[in-house]
PDB file of C-alpha atoms and ligand atoms in Angstrom:
ATOM      1  CA  MET A   1      -0.164   0.442   0.065  1.00 44.00           C
ATOM      2  CA  ASN A   2       1.813   3.848  -0.616  1.00 44.00           C
ATOM      3  CA  ASN A   3       0.173   5.012   2.357  1.00 46.00           C
ATOM      4  CA  ARG A   4       2.301   3.318   4.160  1.00 45.00           C
ATOM      5  CA  ALA A   5       4.606   5.728   3.928  1.00 40.00           C
ATOM      6  CA  ALA A   6       2.985   8.331   5.390  1.00 44.00           C
ATOM      7  CA  GLU A   7       2.449   6.403   8.410  1.00 46.00           C
ATOM      8  CA  SER A   8       4.986   6.985  11.850  1.00 43.00           C
ATOM      9  CA  PRO A   9       6.447   3.292  12.091  1.00 43.00           C
ATOM     10  CA  ASP A  10       4.898   3.020  15.470  1.00 57.00           C
ATOM     11  CA  GLY A  11       1.830   4.407  15.149  1.00 82.00           C
ATOM     12  CA  ILE A  12      -0.165   1.160  15.524  1.00 95.00           C
ATOM     13  CA  LYS A  13      -2.653   0.386  13.076  1.00 98.00           C
ATOM     14  CA  ILE A  14      -6.757   0.089  13.950  1.00 98.00           C
ATOM     15  CA  GLY A  15      -9.559  -0.436  12.185  1.00 98.00           C
ATOM     16  CA  ILE A  16     -13.218   0.872  13.421  1.00 98.00           C
ATOM     17  CA  MET A  17     -15.894  -1.049  12.517  1.00 98.00           C
ATOM     18  CA  GLY A  18     -19.293   1.180  12.752  1.00 97.00           C
ATOM     19  CA  GLY A  19     -22.565  -0.144  11.789  1.00 97.00           C
ATOM     20  CA  THR A  20     -25.506  -0.677  13.703  1.00 97.00           C
ATOM     21  CA  PHE A  21     -24.704  -4.816  13.490  1.00 98.00           C
ATOM     22  CA  ASP A  22     -29.083  -5.843  13.387  1.00 98.00           C
ATOM     23  CA  PRO A  23     -27.847  -8.162  13.315  1.00 98.00           C
ATOM     24  CA  ILE A  24     -24.631  -8.464  12.570  1.00 98.00           C
ATOM     25  CA  HIS A  25     -23.850 -10.651   9.989  1.00 98.00           C
ATOM     26  CA  TYR A  26     -20.611 -12.393   8.141  1.00 98.00           C
ATOM     27  CA  GLY A  27     -20.128  -9.070   5.316  1.00 98.00           C
ATOM     28  CA  HIS A  28     -19.302  -8.069   8.228  1.00 98.00           C
ATOM     29  CA  LEU A  29     -17.322  -9.837   9.769  1.00 98.00           C
ATOM     30  CA  LEU A  30     -15.665 -10.386   6.242  1.00 98.00           C
ATOM     31  CA  ALA A  31     -15.101  -6.621   5.422  1.00 98.00           C
ATOM     32  CA  ALA A  32     -13.160  -6.378   8.568  1.00 98.00           C
ATOM     33  CA  ASP A  33     -10.989  -9.176   8.129  1.00 98.00           C
ATOM     34  CA  GLU A  34     -10.231  -8.372   4.609  1.00 98.00           C
ATOM     35  CA  ALA A  35      -9.260  -4.635   5.664  1.00 98.00           C
ATOM     36  CA  HIS A  36      -7.079  -5.994   8.780  1.00 98.00           C
ATOM     37  CA  ALA A  37      -5.129  -7.978   5.876  1.00 98.00           C
ATOM     38  CA  ALA A  38      -4.786  -5.415   3.496  1.00 98.00           C
ATOM     39  CA  PHE A  39      -3.613  -2.433   5.643  1.00 98.00           C
ATOM     40  CA  GLY A  40      -1.987  -4.282   8.672  1.00 98.00           C
ATOM     41  CA  LEU A  41      -3.892  -3.915  11.428  1.00 98.00           C
ATOM     42  CA  SER A  42      -3.120  -5.178  14.808  1.00 97.00           C
ATOM     43  CA  GLU A  43      -6.811  -4.733  16.417  1.00 98.00           C
ATOM     44  CA  VAL A  44     -10.258  -3.938  14.114  1.00 98.00           C
ATOM     45  CA  ILE A  45     -12.886  -2.436  16.304  1.00 98.00           C
ATOM     46  CA  PHE A  46     -16.313  -2.819  16.172  1.00 98.00           C
ATOM     47  CA  ILE A  47     -18.791  -0.669  17.217  1.00 98.00           C
ATOM     48  CA  PRO A  48     -22.752  -0.818  17.349  1.00 97.00           C
ATOM     49  CA  SER A  49     -23.936   1.788  16.900  1.00 95.00           C
ATOM     50  CA  GLY A  50     -26.682   3.534  19.902  1.00 90.00           C
ATOM     51  CA  HIS A  51     -28.557   5.473  17.574  1.00 86.00           C
ATOM     52  CA  PRO A  52     -27.763   6.113  14.195  1.00 80.00           C
ATOM     53  CA  PRO A  53     -29.029   9.536  12.947  1.00 82.00           C
ATOM     54  CA  HIS A  54     -29.929   8.190   9.672  1.00 82.00           C
ATOM     55  CA  LYS A  55     -32.217   4.803  11.267  1.00 79.00           C
ATOM     56  CA  ALA A  56     -33.737   7.312  13.622  1.00 77.00           C
ATOM     57  CA  ASN A  57     -37.788   6.465  12.430  1.00 76.00           C
ATOM     58  CA  LYS A  58     -37.149   2.611  12.354  1.00 81.00           C
ATOM     59  CA  LYS A  59     -37.501   0.328  15.061  1.00 87.00           C
ATOM     60  CA  LEU A  60     -34.456  -1.457  16.089  1.00 94.00           C
ATOM     61  CA  THR A  61     -33.429  -3.953  17.812  1.00 96.00           C
ATOM     62  CA  SER A  62     -31.898  -2.700  21.854  1.00 96.00           C
ATOM     63  CA  PRO A  63     -28.737  -1.715  21.801  1.00 96.00           C
ATOM     64  CA  GLU A  64     -27.837  -3.867  24.347  1.00 97.00           C
ATOM     65  CA  ASP A  65     -28.709  -7.518  21.363  1.00 98.00           C
ATOM     66  CA  ARG A  66     -27.662  -5.437  18.662  1.00 98.00           C
ATOM     67  CA  TYR A  67     -24.182  -5.274  21.118  1.00 98.00           C
ATOM     68  CA  LEU A  68     -24.501  -9.142  22.821  1.00 98.00           C
ATOM     69  CA  MET A  69     -25.166 -10.637  19.169  1.00 98.00           C
ATOM     70  CA  THR A  70     -21.672  -8.360  17.931  1.00 98.00           C
ATOM     71  CA  GLU A  71     -19.554  -9.744  20.744  1.00 98.00           C
ATOM     72  CA  LEU A  72     -21.252 -13.581  19.585  1.00 98.00           C
ATOM     73  CA  ALA A  73     -19.903 -13.396  16.083  1.00 98.00           C
ATOM     74  CA  THR A  74     -16.258 -11.828  17.084  1.00 98.00           C
ATOM     75  CA  VAL A  75     -15.264 -13.693  20.192  1.00 98.00           C
ATOM     76  CA  ASP A  76     -13.343 -16.738  17.702  1.00 97.00           C
ATOM     77  CA  CYS A  77     -11.556 -14.262  16.545  1.00 98.00           C
ATOM     78  CA  PRO A  78      -8.658 -12.788  18.403  1.00 98.00           C
ATOM     79  CA  TYR A  79      -7.709  -9.099  16.727  1.00 98.00           C
ATOM     80  CA  PHE A  80     -11.842  -8.717  16.436  1.00 98.00           C
ATOM     81  CA  SER A  81     -13.010  -6.589  19.780  1.00 98.00           C
ATOM     82  CA  VAL A  82     -16.124  -4.530  20.483  1.00 98.00           C
ATOM     83  CA  SER A  83     -16.796  -1.186  21.770  1.00 98.00           C
ATOM     84  CA  ARG A  84     -19.571   0.133  24.203  1.00 97.00           C
ATOM     85  CA  VAL A  85     -18.539   3.280  23.467  1.00 96.00           C
ATOM     86  CA  GLU A  86     -21.923   4.510  20.984  1.00 96.00           C
ATOM     87  CA  ILE A  87     -24.054   2.551  22.663  1.00 96.00           C
ATOM     88  CA  ASP A  88     -23.384   3.814  26.370  1.00 96.00           C
ATOM     89  CA  ARG A  89     -23.737   7.409  24.772  1.00 92.00           C
ATOM     90  CA  GLN A  90     -26.757   9.381  24.934  1.00 88.00           C
ATOM     91  CA  GLY A  91     -28.081  11.014  22.106  1.00 86.00           C
ATOM     92  CA  SER A  92     -27.847  10.331  18.549  1.00 87.00           C
ATOM     93  CA  SER A  93     -24.103   8.368  17.671  1.00 86.00           C
ATOM     94  CA  TYR A  94     -22.039  10.973  15.135  1.00 93.00           C
ATOM     95  CA  THR A  95     -18.524   9.048  13.739  1.00 95.00           C
ATOM     96  CA  ILE A  96     -17.377  12.066  14.838  1.00 96.00           C
ATOM     97  CA  ASP A  97     -17.840  12.060  18.363  1.00 96.00           C
ATOM     98  CA  THR A  98     -16.842   7.975  18.195  1.00 96.00           C
ATOM     99  CA  LEU A  99     -13.389   9.388  16.327  1.00 97.00           C
ATOM    100  CA  ARG A 100     -12.921  11.621  19.109  1.00 96.00           C
ATOM    101  CA  ALA A 101     -13.792   9.420  22.269  1.00 96.00           C
ATOM    102  CA  LEU A 102     -11.124   7.080  20.325  1.00 96.00           C
ATOM    103  CA  ARG A 103      -8.010   9.234  20.304  1.00 94.00           C
ATOM    104  CA  ALA A 104      -8.059  10.664  24.079  1.00 95.00           C
ATOM    105  CA  MET A 105      -8.384   6.719  24.634  1.00 95.00           C
ATOM    106  CA  PRO A 106      -4.812   6.370  26.494  1.00 94.00           C
ATOM    107  CA  LYS A 107      -4.068   2.735  25.106  1.00 94.00           C
ATOM    108  CA  TYR A 108      -4.969   4.134  21.583  1.00 94.00           C
ATOM    109  CA  ALA A 109      -2.311   7.338  21.444  1.00 92.00           C
ATOM    110  CA  GLY A 110      -0.709   7.574  18.705  1.00 93.00           C
ATOM    111  CA  ALA A 111      -2.312   5.078  16.457  1.00 96.00           C
ATOM    112  CA  GLN A 112      -3.570   5.201  13.348  1.00 97.00           C
ATOM    113  CA  PHE A 113      -6.881   5.327  13.112  1.00 98.00           C
ATOM    114  CA  TYR A 114      -9.203   3.151   9.540  1.00 98.00           C
ATOM    115  CA  PHE A 115     -12.281   3.587   9.485  1.00 98.00           C
ATOM    116  CA  ILE A 116     -14.212   1.016   7.312  1.00 98.00           C
ATOM    117  CA  THR A 117     -17.450   1.038   5.779  1.00 97.00           C
ATOM    118  CA  GLY A 118     -19.206  -0.499   2.706  1.00 98.00           C
ATOM    119  CA  LEU A 119     -19.390   1.815  -0.249  1.00 97.00           C
ATOM    120  CA  ASP A 120     -22.914   2.205  -0.434  1.00 96.00           C
ATOM    121  CA  ALA A 121     -22.602   3.692   3.154  1.00 95.00           C
ATOM    122  CA  VAL A 122     -19.443   5.898   1.640  1.00 95.00           C
ATOM    123  CA  LEU A 123     -21.666   7.011  -0.062  1.00 94.00           C
ATOM    124  CA  ASP A 124     -23.929   8.784   2.244  1.00 93.00           C
ATOM    125  CA  ILE A 125     -20.714  10.422   3.372  1.00 93.00           C
ATOM    126  CA  VAL A 126     -21.935  14.397   2.718  1.00 92.00           C
ATOM    127  CA  SER A 127     -25.091  13.602   4.816  1.00 93.00           C
ATOM    128  CA  TRP A 128     -22.646  12.828   7.928  1.00 93.00           C
ATOM    129  CA  LYS A 129     -22.044  15.250  10.142  1.00 94.00           C
ATOM    130  CA  ASN A 130     -18.331  17.316   9.726  1.00 94.00           C
ATOM    131  CA  PRO A 131     -17.086  14.774   6.668  1.00 95.00           C
ATOM    132  CA  GLU A 132     -14.465  16.709   6.866  1.00 94.00           C
ATOM    133  CA  GLU A 133     -12.895  16.582   9.916  1.00 95.00           C
ATOM    134  CA  ILE A 134     -13.838  12.905   9.722  1.00 95.00           C
ATOM    135  CA  MET A 135     -11.231  12.907   6.889  1.00 94.00           C
ATOM    136  CA  THR A 136      -8.350  14.141   8.756  1.00 94.00           C
ATOM    137  CA  MET A 137      -9.094  11.896  11.165  1.00 95.00           C
ATOM    138  CA  CYS A 138      -8.956   8.920  10.384  1.00 96.00           C
ATOM    139  CA  ARG A 139      -8.054   6.875   7.005  1.00 96.00           C
ATOM    140  CA  PHE A 140     -11.787   6.301   5.265  1.00 96.00           C
ATOM    141  CA  VAL A 141     -11.744   2.956   3.314  1.00 97.00           C
ATOM    142  CA  ALA A 142     -14.465   1.286   1.188  1.00 97.00           C
ATOM    143  CA  VAL A 143     -15.045  -2.516   0.943  1.00 98.00           C
ATOM    144  CA  SER A 144     -17.409  -3.223  -2.453  1.00 97.00           C
ATOM    145  CA  ARG A 145     -20.614  -4.136  -1.352  1.00 98.00           C
ATOM    146  CA  TYR A 146     -22.653  -6.480  -3.394  1.00 97.00           C
ATOM    147  CA  GLY A 147     -25.119  -3.874  -5.622  1.00 96.00           C
ATOM    148  CA  TYR A 148     -22.508  -0.528  -5.931  1.00 96.00           C
ATOM    149  CA  SER A 149     -20.351   0.538  -8.397  1.00 94.00           C
ATOM    150  CA  PRO A 150     -17.058   2.164  -7.451  1.00 93.00           C
ATOM    151  CA  LYS A 151     -17.980   4.697 -10.044  1.00 94.00           C
ATOM    152  CA  LYS A 152     -20.672   5.589  -8.128  1.00 93.00           C
ATOM    153  CA  MET A 153     -17.712   7.709  -5.837  1.00 94.00           C
ATOM    154  CA  GLU A 154     -16.878   9.857  -8.665  1.00 94.00           C
ATOM    155  CA  GLU A 155     -20.700  11.828  -7.834  1.00 93.00           C
ATOM    156  CA  LEU A 156     -18.906  12.535  -4.922  1.00 95.00           C
ATOM    157  CA  PRO A 157     -17.261  16.055  -3.664  1.00 95.00           C
ATOM    158  CA  GLU A 158     -13.390  16.353  -4.302  1.00 94.00           C
ATOM    159  CA  GLU A 159     -12.338  17.046  -1.550  1.00 92.00           C
ATOM    160  CA  LEU A 160     -13.930  14.276  -0.573  1.00 93.00           C
ATOM    161  CA  ARG A 161     -13.397  11.230  -2.454  1.00 94.00           C
ATOM    162  CA  THR A 162      -9.932  11.537  -3.123  1.00 94.00           C
ATOM    163  CA  LYS A 163      -9.188  11.160   0.634  1.00 93.00           C
ATOM    164  CA  ILE A 164     -11.323   7.824   0.139  1.00 96.00           C
ATOM    165  CA  ILE A 165      -9.269   4.894   0.234  1.00 97.00           C
ATOM    166  CA  PRO A 166     -11.431   2.042  -2.187  1.00 97.00           C
ATOM    167  CA  LEU A 167     -10.661  -1.898  -1.311  1.00 98.00           C
ATOM    168  CA  GLU A 168     -11.951  -4.108  -3.543  1.00 98.00           C
ATOM    169  CA  ILE A 169     -13.467  -7.725  -1.127  1.00 98.00           C
ATOM    170  CA  PRO A 170     -15.365 -10.757  -2.507  1.00 98.00           C
ATOM    171  CA  LEU A 171     -18.950  -9.635  -2.626  1.00 97.00           C
ATOM    172  CA  LEU A 172     -21.203 -11.228   0.191  1.00 98.00           C
ATOM    173  CA  ALA A 173     -25.335 -10.484  -1.520  1.00 97.00           C
ATOM    174  CA  ILE A 174     -25.718 -10.163   2.457  1.00 98.00           C
ATOM    175  CA  SER A 175     -27.324  -7.017   3.831  1.00 98.00           C
ATOM    176  CA  SER A 176     -29.476  -7.010   7.732  1.00 98.00           C
ATOM    177  CA  THR A 177     -32.999  -5.850   5.773  1.00 97.00           C
ATOM    178  CA  GLU A 178     -32.758  -9.287   4.100  1.00 98.00           C
ATOM    179  CA  LEU A 179     -32.039 -11.292   7.315  1.00 98.00           C
ATOM    180  CA  ARG A 180     -34.731  -9.733   9.545  1.00 98.00           C
ATOM    181  CA  GLU A 181     -37.441 -10.330   6.988  1.00 97.00           C
ATOM    182  CA  ARG A 182     -35.815 -13.493   6.719  1.00 97.00           C
ATOM    183  CA  ALA A 183     -35.852 -14.397  10.389  1.00 97.00           C
ATOM    184  CA  ARG A 184     -39.527 -12.945  10.524  1.00 96.00           C
ATOM    185  CA  ASN A 185     -41.053 -14.739   7.364  1.00 96.00           C
ATOM    186  CA  GLY A 186     -39.634 -18.215   9.642  1.00 95.00           C
ATOM    187  CA  ARG A 187     -36.899 -18.481   6.766  1.00 97.00           C
ATOM    188  CA  SER A 188     -33.531 -20.024   7.320  1.00 97.00           C
ATOM    189  CA  ILE A 189     -30.695 -17.436   8.136  1.00 98.00           C
ATOM    190  CA  ARG A 190     -28.189 -20.271   8.677  1.00 97.00           C
ATOM    191  CA  PHE A 191     -24.765 -20.017   6.716  1.00 98.00           C
ATOM    192  CA  MET A 192     -25.378 -15.913   6.109  1.00 98.00           C
ATOM    193  CA  VAL A 193     -24.740 -14.894  10.278  1.00 98.00           C
ATOM    194  CA  PRO A 194     -22.076 -16.677  12.240  1.00 98.00           C
ATOM    195  CA  PRO A 195     -24.789 -19.618  14.603  1.00 98.00           C
ATOM    196  CA  ALA A 196     -24.093 -18.564  17.703  1.00 98.00           C
ATOM    197  CA  VAL A 197     -25.756 -15.092  16.149  1.00 98.00           C
ATOM    198  CA  GLU A 198     -28.442 -17.384  14.510  1.00 98.00           C
ATOM    199  CA  LYS A 199     -29.071 -19.386  18.223  1.00 98.00           C
ATOM    200  CA  PHE A 200     -29.314 -15.855  20.072  1.00 98.00           C
ATOM    201  CA  ILE A 201     -32.081 -14.400  16.896  1.00 98.00           C
ATOM    202  CA  ARG A 202     -34.076 -17.667  17.067  1.00 97.00           C
ATOM    203  CA  LYS A 203     -34.114 -17.847  21.390  1.00 97.00           C
ATOM    204  CA  LYS A 204     -35.034 -14.232  21.937  1.00 97.00           C
ATOM    205  CA  SER A 205     -37.411 -14.128  19.058  1.00 96.00           C
ATOM    206  CA  LEU A 206     -35.715 -11.664  17.916  1.00 97.00           C
ATOM    207  CA  TYR A 207     -37.569  -9.951  14.082  1.00 97.00           C
ATOM    208  CA  ARG A 208     -40.498 -11.934  14.430  1.00 93.00           C
ATOM    209  CA  ASN A 209     -42.994  -9.280  15.410  1.00 84.00           C
ATOM    210  CA  ASN A 210     -41.091  -6.929  12.475  1.00 78.00           C
ATOM    211  CA  THR A 211     -43.411  -4.752  10.559  1.00 72.00           C
ATOM    212  CA  GLU A 212     -40.894  -2.110   9.385  1.00 57.00           C
ATOM    213  CA  GLU A 213     -40.080  -3.904   6.208  1.00 52.00           C
TER     214      GLU A 213
HETATM  215  P1  LIG B   1     -29.368  -2.443   6.991  1.00 81.08           P
HETATM  216  O1  LIG B   1     -29.599  -3.795   5.536  1.00 81.08           O
HETATM  217  O2  LIG B   1     -30.236  -2.144   8.390  1.00 81.08           O
HETATM  218  O3  LIG B   1     -29.042  -1.293   6.451  1.00 81.08           O
HETATM  219  P2  LIG B   1     -26.276  -3.326   6.506  1.00 81.08           P
HETATM  220  O4  LIG B   1     -26.559  -5.428   6.530  1.00 81.08           O
HETATM  221  O5  LIG B   1     -26.340  -2.986   5.131  1.00 81.08           O
HETATM  222  O6  LIG B   1     -28.080  -3.050   7.512  1.00 81.08           O
HETATM  223  P3  LIG B   1     -25.096  -2.757   8.558  1.00 81.08           P
HETATM  224  O7  LIG B   1     -25.545  -1.917  10.076  1.00 81.08           O
HETATM  225  O8  LIG B   1     -25.694  -1.062   7.840  1.00 81.08           O
HETATM  226  O9  LIG B   1     -25.687  -3.602   8.087  1.00 81.08           O
HETATM  227  O10 LIG B   1     -23.786  -1.987   8.063  1.00 81.08           O
HETATM  228  C1  LIG B   1     -22.731  -1.123   8.317  1.00 81.08           C
HETATM  229  C2  LIG B   1     -21.713  -1.532   7.800  1.00 81.08           C
HETATM  230  O11 LIG B   1     -21.196  -2.388   6.709  1.00 81.08           O
HETATM  231  C3  LIG B   1     -21.320  -0.338   6.184  1.00 81.08           C
HETATM  232  O12 LIG B   1     -20.413   0.447   6.199  1.00 81.08           O
HETATM  233  C4  LIG B   1     -21.994  -1.605   5.770  1.00 81.08           C
HETATM  234  O13 LIG B   1     -21.753  -0.486   4.620  1.00 81.08           O
HETATM  235  C5  LIG B   1     -20.998  -2.386   5.137  1.00 81.08           C
HETATM  236  N1  LIG B   1     -21.714  -3.503   5.275  1.00 81.08           N
HETATM  237  C6  LIG B   1     -23.203  -4.210   5.331  1.00 81.08           C
HETATM  238  N2  LIG B   1     -23.373  -5.220   5.163  1.00 81.08           N
HETATM  239  C7  LIG B   1     -21.514  -5.606   3.607  1.00 81.08           C
HETATM  240  C8  LIG B   1     -21.325  -5.976   3.248  1.00 81.08           C
HETATM  241  N3  LIG B   1     -22.399  -7.631   2.668  1.00 81.08           N
HETATM  242  N4  LIG B   1     -20.366  -6.032   2.352  1.00 81.08           N
HETATM  243  C9  LIG B   1     -20.135  -4.890   2.415  1.00 81.08           C
HETATM  244  N5  LIG B   1     -19.844  -4.400   3.705  1.00 81.08           N
HETATM  245  C10 LIG B   1     -20.888  -4.178   4.015  1.00 81.08           C
HETATM  246 MG1  LIG B   2     -27.339  -0.676   5.980  1.00 81.08          MG
END
């Protein structure tokens, strides 16, 4: 990666994978794992959002259940961790506030952050709070997502687009929206989410009474 030259030699590289994770699925895990390998990250922190501003009018599974599913999904991987930073914060979950909170933690002093998103999310970035400042606080990675052409990135303002690092990953056409729909209709979600997440969804009857989709 030609971006490596600009890094301080002792700065650790930390991935951040934000999301609603309602529920977490193999698409999220693959994106994080591919970024881990591509950029030599020492850790990828999964950060379930507490109150995502862009999903404010949707009925979400409780933050605690989304947090627990994220823990269950990542527990087997030694370089994946889960943070409660957004779950425990009041008000809307803005990425800029999360980056500031992580920066202030002594264990991440001097770290270079890699914020990992799918191409669909990156195309929305103009609607985020303080996108220019976000770009100065981390490297912004856009992984491939089924149904979204990388060409769409050309529509972003140049000052943002030039800072985004595209990362091609195998396409997994899985979304939480489809998983909720499948669970609601009693269809199988096996092989789309880790077994422990599937069991958790079944045990707690999540999504069975969903009417949102
Ligand atoms: P929903 O359908 O509810 O929006 P989702 O599957 O898009 O759910 P999110 O929690 O919204 O999941 O996504 C969190 C992050 O993971 C976003 O940056 C999104 O682009 C990325 N992501 C989600 N699914 C995939 C996938 N299959 N491949 C690559 N990236 C993904
Ligand atoms: Mg999404």
